[in-house]
């Protein structure tokens, strides 16, 4: 049984490239089914977050299969020859080690952030629902999640924000005073709510958008005002700061929307992938704009002792995977 993975992340590709490989949940399911139908493929899992897209494939006689090329083809990317070098291709133990590092937050833009555990779980769940995860990838993802939980429980890490949203606001607050500023937050998902929490601590006056048609319970952070999503354009004129973090496939704020108003927000922060805020907004005089790539900090030299401890945990779980694999080989079990 061979395991092959392809990874595209914030280290290798700018946001305009990454968003070409950003998929909705429905599209992820379609891609998984297409890959599972490829000859020799036994299992496939697709991990897609705002900072990375990673495809894991297992099967027999798939050594010549290129998962990066598969992603390019299934994404309708024509200039694949230019993009292929941006992918990291890994085999077998290298793929397992990388996934465990990802789950533990060692490969995250915000080192040790714990949202990635949920995202890895979600990727495995979708593959399970689509019946594209085999026993090899099931075990690999289960052990990776367990390793991440063990690392989080046993190793206390301080002074590192737990999410990219909190990190972005913390970084901006070093040069921008949010106290009494009128902030419009577009998107009431987890990232939007985390931004509101941090901004409330900084004394901001926050208004958050809600979509009328959204089903289920709507959580509004205590202390925040609300408007409908459709009112966002009108509300620009009375906002100092705009932060957008939605899963929309289209821009939530365009340059035309901003230029219509005489009074404009002075700061735009885009925490979405694909991007929510049209890049051209940064060219408007008096306006400053940030996206996810602006908040990348190299934490590789920080918390060195903690990194070593986490890698020791990872090596222990890799040994567990190898024992499981060897047992199956000796027992003559087939993959399913």
PDB file of N, CA and C in Angstrom, residues 209-289:
ATOM      1  N   UNK A 209     -22.593  41.506  10.539  1.00  0.00           N
ATOM      2  CA  UNK A 209     -23.663  41.211   9.578  1.00  0.00           C
ATOM      3  C   UNK A 209     -24.256  39.828   9.828  1.00  0.00           C
ATOM      4  N   UNK A 210     -25.543  39.713   9.547  1.00  0.00           N
ATOM      5  CA  UNK A 210     -26.249  38.432   9.621  1.00  0.00           C
ATOM      6  C   UNK A 210     -26.964  38.205   8.308  1.00  0.00           C
ATOM      7  N   UNK A 211     -26.977  36.959   7.855  1.00  0.00           N
ATOM      8  CA  UNK A 211     -27.718  36.644   6.631  1.00  0.00           C
ATOM      9  C   UNK A 211     -29.138  36.238   6.995  1.00  0.00           C
ATOM     10  N   UNK A 212     -30.103  36.800   6.306  1.00  0.00           N
ATOM     11  CA  UNK A 212     -31.513  36.546   6.613  1.00  0.00           C
ATOM     12  C   UNK A 212     -31.903  35.092   6.413  1.00  0.00           C
ATOM     13  N   UNK A 213     -31.322  34.458   5.402  1.00  0.00           N
ATOM     14  CA  UNK A 213     -31.776  33.126   5.045  1.00  0.00           C
ATOM     15  C   UNK A 213     -31.052  32.014   5.790  1.00  0.00           C
ATOM     16  N   UNK A 214     -30.094  32.379   6.662  1.00  0.00           N
ATOM     17  CA  UNK A 214     -29.309  31.350   7.338  1.00  0.00           C
ATOM     18  C   UNK A 214     -30.188  30.568   8.317  1.00  0.00           C
ATOM     19  N   UNK A 215     -30.126  29.248   8.228  1.00  0.00           N
ATOM     20  CA  UNK A 215     -30.948  28.398   9.086  1.00  0.00           C
ATOM     21  C   UNK A 215     -30.191  28.054  10.367  1.00  0.00           C
ATOM     22  N   UNK A 216     -30.944  27.568  11.369  1.00  0.00           N
ATOM     23  CA  UNK A 216     -30.315  27.158  12.616  1.00  0.00           C
ATOM     24  C   UNK A 216     -30.108  28.333  13.557  1.00  0.00           C
ATOM     25  N   UNK A 217     -29.473  28.035  14.682  1.00  0.00           N
ATOM     26  CA  UNK A 217     -29.258  29.048  15.704  1.00  0.00           C
ATOM     27  C   UNK A 217     -28.199  30.054  15.257  1.00  0.00           C
ATOM     28  N   UNK A 218     -28.503  31.320  15.421  1.00  0.00           N
ATOM     29  CA  UNK A 218     -27.557  32.383  15.071  1.00  0.00           C
ATOM     30  C   UNK A 218     -26.948  32.926  16.360  1.00  0.00           C
ATOM     31  N   UNK A 219     -25.643  32.863  16.455  1.00  0.00           N
ATOM     32  CA  UNK A 219     -24.948  33.333  17.647  1.00  0.00           C
ATOM     33  C   UNK A 219     -24.415  34.727  17.395  1.00  0.00           C
ATOM     34  N   UNK A 220     -24.853  35.678  18.212  1.00  0.00           N
ATOM     35  CA  UNK A 220     -24.371  37.052  18.104  1.00  0.00           C
ATOM     36  C   UNK A 220     -23.541  37.351  19.353  1.00  0.00           C
ATOM     37  N   UNK A 221     -22.265  37.694  19.173  1.00  0.00           N
ATOM     38  CA  UNK A 221     -21.428  38.005  20.338  1.00  0.00           C
ATOM     39  C   UNK A 221     -22.050  39.116  21.186  1.00  0.00           C
ATOM     40  N   UNK A 222     -22.075  38.912  22.494  1.00  0.00           N
ATOM     41  CA  UNK A 222     -22.645  39.906  23.410  1.00  0.00           C
ATOM     42  C   UNK A 222     -21.872  41.219  23.278  1.00  0.00           C
ATOM     43  N   UNK A 223     -22.617  42.314  23.127  1.00  0.00           N
ATOM     44  CA  UNK A 223     -21.983  43.623  23.013  1.00  0.00           C
ATOM     45  C   UNK A 223     -21.861  44.120  21.589  1.00  0.00           C
ATOM     46  N   UNK A 224     -22.311  43.299  20.625  1.00  0.00           N
ATOM     47  CA  UNK A 224     -22.222  43.683  19.210  1.00  0.00           C
ATOM     48  C   UNK A 224     -23.590  44.100  18.658  1.00  0.00           C
ATOM     49  N   UNK A 225     -23.594  45.087  17.780  1.00  0.00           N
ATOM     50  CA  UNK A 225     -24.790  45.463  17.041  1.00  0.00           C
ATOM     51  C   UNK A 225     -24.895  44.566  15.810  1.00  0.00           C
ATOM     52  N   UNK A 226     -26.072  44.497  15.221  1.00  0.00           N
ATOM     53  CA  UNK A 226     -26.238  43.658  14.035  1.00  0.00           C
ATOM     54  C   UNK A 226     -26.949  44.416  12.913  1.00  0.00           C
ATOM     55  N   UNK A 227     -26.594  44.042  11.688  1.00  0.00           N
ATOM     56  CA  UNK A 227     -27.308  44.502  10.495  1.00  0.00           C
ATOM     57  C   UNK A 227     -27.425  43.305   9.570  1.00  0.00           C
ATOM     58  N   UNK A 228     -28.288  43.376   8.580  1.00  0.00           N
ATOM     59  CA  UNK A 228     -28.366  42.287   7.606  1.00  0.00           C
ATOM     60  C   UNK A 228     -27.171  42.385   6.661  1.00  0.00           C
ATOM     61  N   UNK A 229     -26.815  41.270   6.078  1.00  0.00           N
ATOM     62  CA  UNK A 229     -25.693  41.227   5.139  1.00  0.00           C
ATOM     63  C   UNK A 229     -25.905  42.206   3.989  1.00  0.00           C
ATOM     64  N   UNK A 230     -27.146  42.362   3.569  1.00  0.00           N
ATOM     65  CA  UNK A 230     -27.459  43.237   2.435  1.00  0.00           C
ATOM     66  C   UNK A 230     -27.243  44.719   2.741  1.00  0.00           C
ATOM     67  N   UNK A 231     -27.128  45.073   4.013  1.00  0.00           N
ATOM     68  CA  UNK A 231     -26.933  46.469   4.413  1.00  0.00           C
ATOM     69  C   UNK A 231     -25.462  46.861   4.513  1.00  0.00           C
ATOM     70  N   UNK A 232     -24.580  45.916   4.226  1.00  0.00           N
ATOM     71  CA  UNK A 232     -23.139  46.156   4.443  1.00  0.00           C
ATOM     72  C   UNK A 232     -22.606  47.334   3.638  1.00  0.00           C
ATOM     73  N   UNK A 233     -23.039  47.445   2.369  1.00  0.00           N
ATOM     74  CA  UNK A 233     -22.532  48.524   1.502  1.00  0.00           C
ATOM     75  C   UNK A 233     -22.909  49.887   2.054  1.00  0.00           C
ATOM     76  N   UNK A 234     -24.150  50.043   2.469  1.00  0.00           N
ATOM     77  CA  UNK A 234     -24.624  51.306   3.023  1.00  0.00           C
ATOM     78  C   UNK A 234     -23.877  51.650   4.312  1.00  0.00           C
ATOM     79  N   UNK A 235     -23.509  50.618   5.078  1.00  0.00           N
ATOM     80  CA  UNK A 235     -22.885  50.831   6.385  1.00  0.00           C
ATOM     81  C   UNK A 235     -21.411  51.227   6.278  1.00  0.00           C
ATOM     82  N   UNK A 236     -20.827  51.106   5.079  1.00  0.00           N
ATOM     83  CA  UNK A 236     -19.414  51.474   4.899  1.00  0.00           C
ATOM     84  C   UNK A 236     -19.159  52.933   5.263  1.00  0.00           C
ATOM     85  N   UNK A 237     -20.111  53.788   4.961  1.00  0.00           N
ATOM     86  CA  UNK A 237     -19.932  55.225   5.156  1.00  0.00           C
ATOM     87  C   UNK A 237     -19.769  55.619   6.620  1.00  0.00           C
ATOM     88  N   UNK A 238     -20.257  54.775   7.522  1.00  0.00           N
ATOM     89  CA  UNK A 238     -20.129  55.111   8.944  1.00  0.00           C
ATOM     90  C   UNK A 238     -19.196  54.154   9.684  1.00  0.00           C
ATOM     91  N   UNK A 239     -18.341  53.464   8.937  1.00  0.00           N
ATOM     92  CA  UNK A 239     -17.396  52.529   9.556  1.00  0.00           C
ATOM     93  C   UNK A 239     -15.965  53.036   9.414  1.00  0.00           C
ATOM     94  N   UNK A 240     -15.174  52.801  10.451  1.00  0.00           N
ATOM     95  CA  UNK A 240     -13.748  53.139  10.408  1.00  0.00           C
ATOM     96  C   UNK A 240     -12.918  51.957   9.918  1.00  0.00           C
ATOM     97  N   UNK A 241     -13.392  50.766  10.269  1.00  0.00           N
ATOM     98  CA  UNK A 241     -12.667  49.532   9.944  1.00  0.00           C
ATOM     99  C   UNK A 241     -13.664  48.506   9.418  1.00  0.00           C
ATOM    100  N   UNK A 242     -13.250  47.742   8.406  1.00  0.00           N
ATOM    101  CA  UNK A 242     -14.076  46.656   7.881  1.00  0.00           C
ATOM    102  C   UNK A 242     -13.262  45.366   7.917  1.00  0.00           C
ATOM    103  N   UNK A 243     -13.828  44.343   8.541  1.00  0.00           N
ATOM    104  CA  UNK A 243     -13.193  43.019   8.593  1.00  0.00           C
ATOM    105  C   UNK A 243     -14.158  42.028   7.969  1.00  0.00           C
ATOM    106  N   UNK A 244     -13.678  41.259   7.003  1.00  0.00           N
ATOM    107  CA  UNK A 244     -14.562  40.301   6.333  1.00  0.00           C
ATOM    108  C   UNK A 244     -13.998  38.889   6.447  1.00  0.00           C
ATOM    109  N   UNK A 245     -14.869  37.961   6.880  1.00  0.00           N
ATOM    110  CA  UNK A 245     -14.445  36.564   7.053  1.00  0.00           C
ATOM    111  C   UNK A 245     -15.634  35.662   6.746  1.00  0.00           C
ATOM    112  N   UNK A 246     -15.930  35.495   5.464  1.00  0.00           N
ATOM    113  CA  UNK A 246     -17.057  34.655   5.059  1.00  0.00           C
ATOM    114  C   UNK A 246     -16.545  33.501   4.182  1.00  0.00           C
ATOM    115  N   UNK A 247     -17.469  32.649   3.788  1.00  0.00           N
ATOM    116  CA  UNK A 247     -17.123  31.567   2.853  1.00  0.00           C
ATOM    117  C   UNK A 247     -17.700  31.865   1.468  1.00  0.00           C
ATOM    118  N   UNK A 248     -18.000  33.115   1.220  1.00  0.00           N
ATOM    119  CA  UNK A 248     -18.598  33.509  -0.056  1.00  0.00           C
ATOM    120  C   UNK A 248     -17.631  33.271  -1.217  1.00  0.00           C
ATOM    121  N   UNK A 249     -18.128  32.784  -2.357  1.00  0.00           N
ATOM    122  CA  UNK A 249     -17.260  32.612  -3.529  1.00  0.00           C
ATOM    123  C   UNK A 249     -17.037  33.929  -4.277  1.00  0.00           C
ATOM    124  N   UNK A 250     -17.740  34.986  -3.841  1.00  0.00           N
ATOM    125  CA  UNK A 250     -17.632  36.295  -4.487  1.00  0.00           C
ATOM    126  C   UNK A 250     -17.127  37.328  -3.486  1.00  0.00           C
ATOM    127  N   UNK A 251     -16.662  38.468  -4.001  1.00  0.00           N
ATOM    128  CA  UNK A 251     -16.224  39.548  -3.112  1.00  0.00           C
ATOM    129  C   UNK A 251     -17.419  40.061  -2.302  1.00  0.00           C
ATOM    130  N   UNK A 252     -17.203  40.235  -1.007  1.00  0.00           N
ATOM    131  CA  UNK A 252     -18.241  40.836  -0.167  1.00  0.00           C
ATOM    132  C   UNK A 252     -18.147  42.359  -0.227  1.00  0.00           C
ATOM    133  N   UNK A 253     -16.945  42.877  -0.504  1.00  0.00           N
ATOM    134  CA  UNK A 253     -16.714  44.314  -0.652  1.00  0.00           C
ATOM    135  C   UNK A 253     -15.898  44.547  -1.922  1.00  0.00           C
ATOM    136  N   UNK A 254     -16.409  45.394  -2.809  1.00  0.00           N
ATOM    137  CA  UNK A 254     -15.682  45.712  -4.041  1.00  0.00           C
ATOM    138  C   UNK A 254     -15.167  47.145  -4.001  1.00  0.00           C
ATOM    139  N   UNK A 255     -14.261  47.446  -4.898  1.00  0.00           N
ATOM    140  CA  UNK A 255     -13.713  48.804  -4.974  1.00  0.00           C
ATOM    141  C   UNK A 255     -14.812  49.810  -5.304  1.00  0.00           C
ATOM    142  N   UNK A 256     -15.731  49.448  -6.202  1.00  0.00           N
ATOM    143  CA  UNK A 256     -16.828  50.348  -6.569  1.00  0.00           C
ATOM    144  C   UNK A 256     -17.695  50.704  -5.367  1.00  0.00           C
ATOM    145  N   UNK A 257     -17.949  49.695  -4.511  1.00  0.00           N
ATOM    146  CA  UNK A 257     -18.756  49.945  -3.311  1.00  0.00           C
ATOM    147  C   UNK A 257     -18.116  51.019  -2.433  1.00  0.00           C
ATOM    148  N   UNK A 258     -16.804  50.929  -2.276  1.00  0.00           N
ATOM    149  CA  UNK A 258     -16.082  51.848  -1.393  1.00  0.00           C
ATOM    150  C   UNK A 258     -16.015  53.243  -2.005  1.00  0.00           C
ATOM    151  N   UNK A 259     -15.737  53.310  -3.299  1.00  0.00           N
ATOM    152  CA  UNK A 259     -15.536  54.608  -3.954  1.00  0.00           C
ATOM    153  C   UNK A 259     -16.821  55.420  -4.086  1.00  0.00           C
ATOM    154  N   UNK A 260     -17.961  54.782  -3.914  1.00  0.00           N
ATOM    155  CA  UNK A 260     -19.240  55.510  -3.977  1.00  0.00           C
ATOM    156  C   UNK A 260     -19.408  56.471  -2.806  1.00  0.00           C
ATOM    157  N   UNK A 261     -18.736  56.171  -1.700  1.00  0.00           N
ATOM    158  CA  UNK A 261     -18.917  56.957  -0.479  1.00  0.00           C
ATOM    159  C   UNK A 261     -17.827  58.017  -0.328  1.00  0.00           C
ATOM    160  N   UNK A 262     -18.236  59.207   0.043  1.00  0.00           N
ATOM    161  CA  UNK A 262     -17.260  60.268   0.282  1.00  0.00           C
ATOM    162  C   UNK A 262     -16.411  59.940   1.509  1.00  0.00           C
ATOM    163  N   UNK A 263     -17.090  59.480   2.561  1.00  0.00           N
ATOM    164  CA  UNK A 263     -16.368  59.046   3.755  1.00  0.00           C
ATOM    165  C   UNK A 263     -16.125  57.546   3.648  1.00  0.00           C
ATOM    166  N   UNK A 264     -14.864  57.154   3.751  1.00  0.00           N
ATOM    167  CA  UNK A 264     -14.513  55.752   3.542  1.00  0.00           C
ATOM    168  C   UNK A 264     -13.845  55.159   4.791  1.00  0.00           C
ATOM    169  N   UNK A 265     -14.013  53.874   5.007  1.00  0.00           N
ATOM    170  CA  UNK A 265     -13.254  53.225   6.081  1.00  0.00           C
ATOM    171  C   UNK A 265     -11.761  53.366   5.807  1.00  0.00           C
ATOM    172  N   UNK A 266     -10.981  53.488   6.855  1.00  0.00           N
ATOM    173  CA  UNK A 266      -9.540  53.657   6.668  1.00  0.00           C
ATOM    174  C   UNK A 266      -8.772  52.338   6.654  1.00  0.00           C
ATOM    175  N   UNK A 267      -9.419  51.278   7.116  1.00  0.00           N
ATOM    176  CA  UNK A 267      -8.727  49.994   7.217  1.00  0.00           C
ATOM    177  C   UNK A 267      -9.657  48.853   6.808  1.00  0.00           C
ATOM    178  N   UNK A 268      -9.161  47.988   5.901  1.00  0.00           N
ATOM    179  CA  UNK A 268      -9.893  46.780   5.487  1.00  0.00           C
ATOM    180  C   UNK A 268      -9.035  45.560   5.818  1.00  0.00           C
ATOM    181  N   UNK A 269      -9.659  44.558   6.432  1.00  0.00           N
ATOM    182  CA  UNK A 269      -8.940  43.340   6.811  1.00  0.00           C
ATOM    183  C   UNK A 269      -9.692  42.137   6.247  1.00  0.00           C
ATOM    184  N   UNK A 270      -9.040  41.392   5.375  1.00  0.00           N
ATOM    185  CA  UNK A 270      -9.650  40.241   4.705  1.00  0.00           C
ATOM    186  C   UNK A 270      -9.091  38.951   5.305  1.00  0.00           C
ATOM    187  N   UNK A 271      -9.942  38.216   6.030  1.00  0.00           N
ATOM    188  CA  UNK A 271      -9.518  36.970   6.676  1.00  0.00           C
ATOM    189  C   UNK A 271     -10.167  35.758   6.014  1.00  0.00           C
ATOM    190  N   UNK A 272     -10.480  35.874   4.733  1.00  0.00           N
ATOM    191  CA  UNK A 272     -11.178  34.800   4.019  1.00  0.00           C
ATOM    192  C   UNK A 272     -10.333  34.232   2.884  1.00  0.00           C
ATOM    193  N   UNK A 273     -10.663  33.016   2.515  1.00  0.00           N
ATOM    194  CA  UNK A 273     -10.101  32.389   1.316  1.00  0.00           C
ATOM    195  C   UNK A 273     -11.185  31.519   0.700  1.00  0.00           C
ATOM    196  N   UNK A 274     -11.618  31.777  -0.540  1.00  0.00           N
ATOM    197  CA  UNK A 274     -11.166  32.863  -1.411  1.00  0.00           C
ATOM    198  C   UNK A 274     -11.379  34.227  -0.767  1.00  0.00           C
ATOM    199  N   UNK A 275     -10.642  35.207  -1.278  1.00  0.00           N
ATOM    200  CA  UNK A 275     -10.690  36.532  -0.685  1.00  0.00           C
ATOM    201  C   UNK A 275     -12.079  37.158  -0.751  1.00  0.00           C
ATOM    202  N   UNK A 276     -12.424  37.868   0.316  1.00  0.00           N
ATOM    203  CA  UNK A 276     -13.704  38.577   0.401  1.00  0.00           C
ATOM    204  C   UNK A 276     -13.614  39.997  -0.150  1.00  0.00           C
ATOM    205  N   UNK A 277     -12.457  40.624   0.018  1.00  0.00           N
ATOM    206  CA  UNK A 277     -12.305  42.041  -0.309  1.00  0.00           C
ATOM    207  C   UNK A 277     -11.489  42.204  -1.586  1.00  0.00           C
ATOM    208  N   UNK A 278     -12.035  42.917  -2.532  1.00  0.00           N
ATOM    209  CA  UNK A 278     -11.366  43.107  -3.822  1.00  0.00           C
ATOM    210  C   UNK A 278      -9.984  43.747  -3.619  1.00  0.00           C
ATOM    211  N   UNK A 279      -8.924  43.145  -4.147  1.00  0.00           N
ATOM    212  CA  UNK A 279      -7.563  43.662  -3.940  1.00  0.00           C
ATOM    213  C   UNK A 279      -7.374  45.117  -4.344  1.00  0.00           C
ATOM    214  N   UNK A 280      -8.126  45.569  -5.356  1.00  0.00           N
ATOM    215  CA  UNK A 280      -7.987  46.943  -5.840  1.00  0.00           C
ATOM    216  C   UNK A 280      -8.312  48.008  -4.808  1.00  0.00           C
ATOM    217  N   UNK A 281      -8.952  47.625  -3.720  1.00  0.00           N
ATOM    218  CA  UNK A 281      -9.286  48.581  -2.660  1.00  0.00           C
ATOM    219  C   UNK A 281      -8.027  49.203  -2.060  1.00  0.00           C
ATOM    220  N   UNK A 282      -6.944  48.456  -2.053  1.00  0.00           N
ATOM    221  CA  UNK A 282      -5.691  48.957  -1.471  1.00  0.00           C
ATOM    222  C   UNK A 282      -5.122  50.144  -2.250  1.00  0.00           C
ATOM    223  N   UNK A 283      -5.610  50.356  -3.482  1.00  0.00           N
ATOM    224  CA  UNK A 283      -5.120  51.470  -4.304  1.00  0.00           C
ATOM    225  C   UNK A 283      -5.898  52.769  -4.081  1.00  0.00           C
ATOM    226  N   UNK A 284      -6.944  52.705  -3.279  1.00  0.00           N
ATOM    227  CA  UNK A 284      -7.731  53.914  -2.988  1.00  0.00           C
ATOM    228  C   UNK A 284      -6.953  54.781  -1.997  1.00  0.00           C
ATOM    229  N   UNK A 285      -6.742  56.054  -2.300  1.00  0.00           N
ATOM    230  CA  UNK A 285      -5.991  56.940  -1.399  1.00  0.00           C
ATOM    231  C   UNK A 285      -6.601  56.973   0.006  1.00  0.00           C
ATOM    232  N   UNK A 286      -5.737  56.867   1.007  1.00  0.00           N
ATOM    233  CA  UNK A 286      -6.185  56.947   2.395  1.00  0.00           C
ATOM    234  C   UNK A 286      -6.733  55.659   2.957  1.00  0.00           C
ATOM    235  N   UNK A 287      -6.677  54.585   2.158  1.00  0.00           N
ATOM    236  CA  UNK A 287      -7.209  53.294   2.594  1.00  0.00           C
ATOM    237  C   UNK A 287      -6.072  52.286   2.715  1.00  0.00           C
ATOM    238  N   UNK A 288      -6.068  51.540   3.806  1.00  0.00           N
ATOM    239  CA  UNK A 288      -5.073  50.495   4.008  1.00  0.00           C
ATOM    240  C   UNK A 288      -5.784  49.146   4.004  1.00  0.00           C
ATOM    241  N   UNK A 289      -5.169  48.147   3.370  1.00  0.00           N
ATOM    242  CA  UNK A 289      -5.817  46.851   3.231  1.00  0.00           C
ATOM    243  C   UNK A 289      -4.858  45.716   3.588  1.00  0.00           C
TER     244      UNK A 289
END
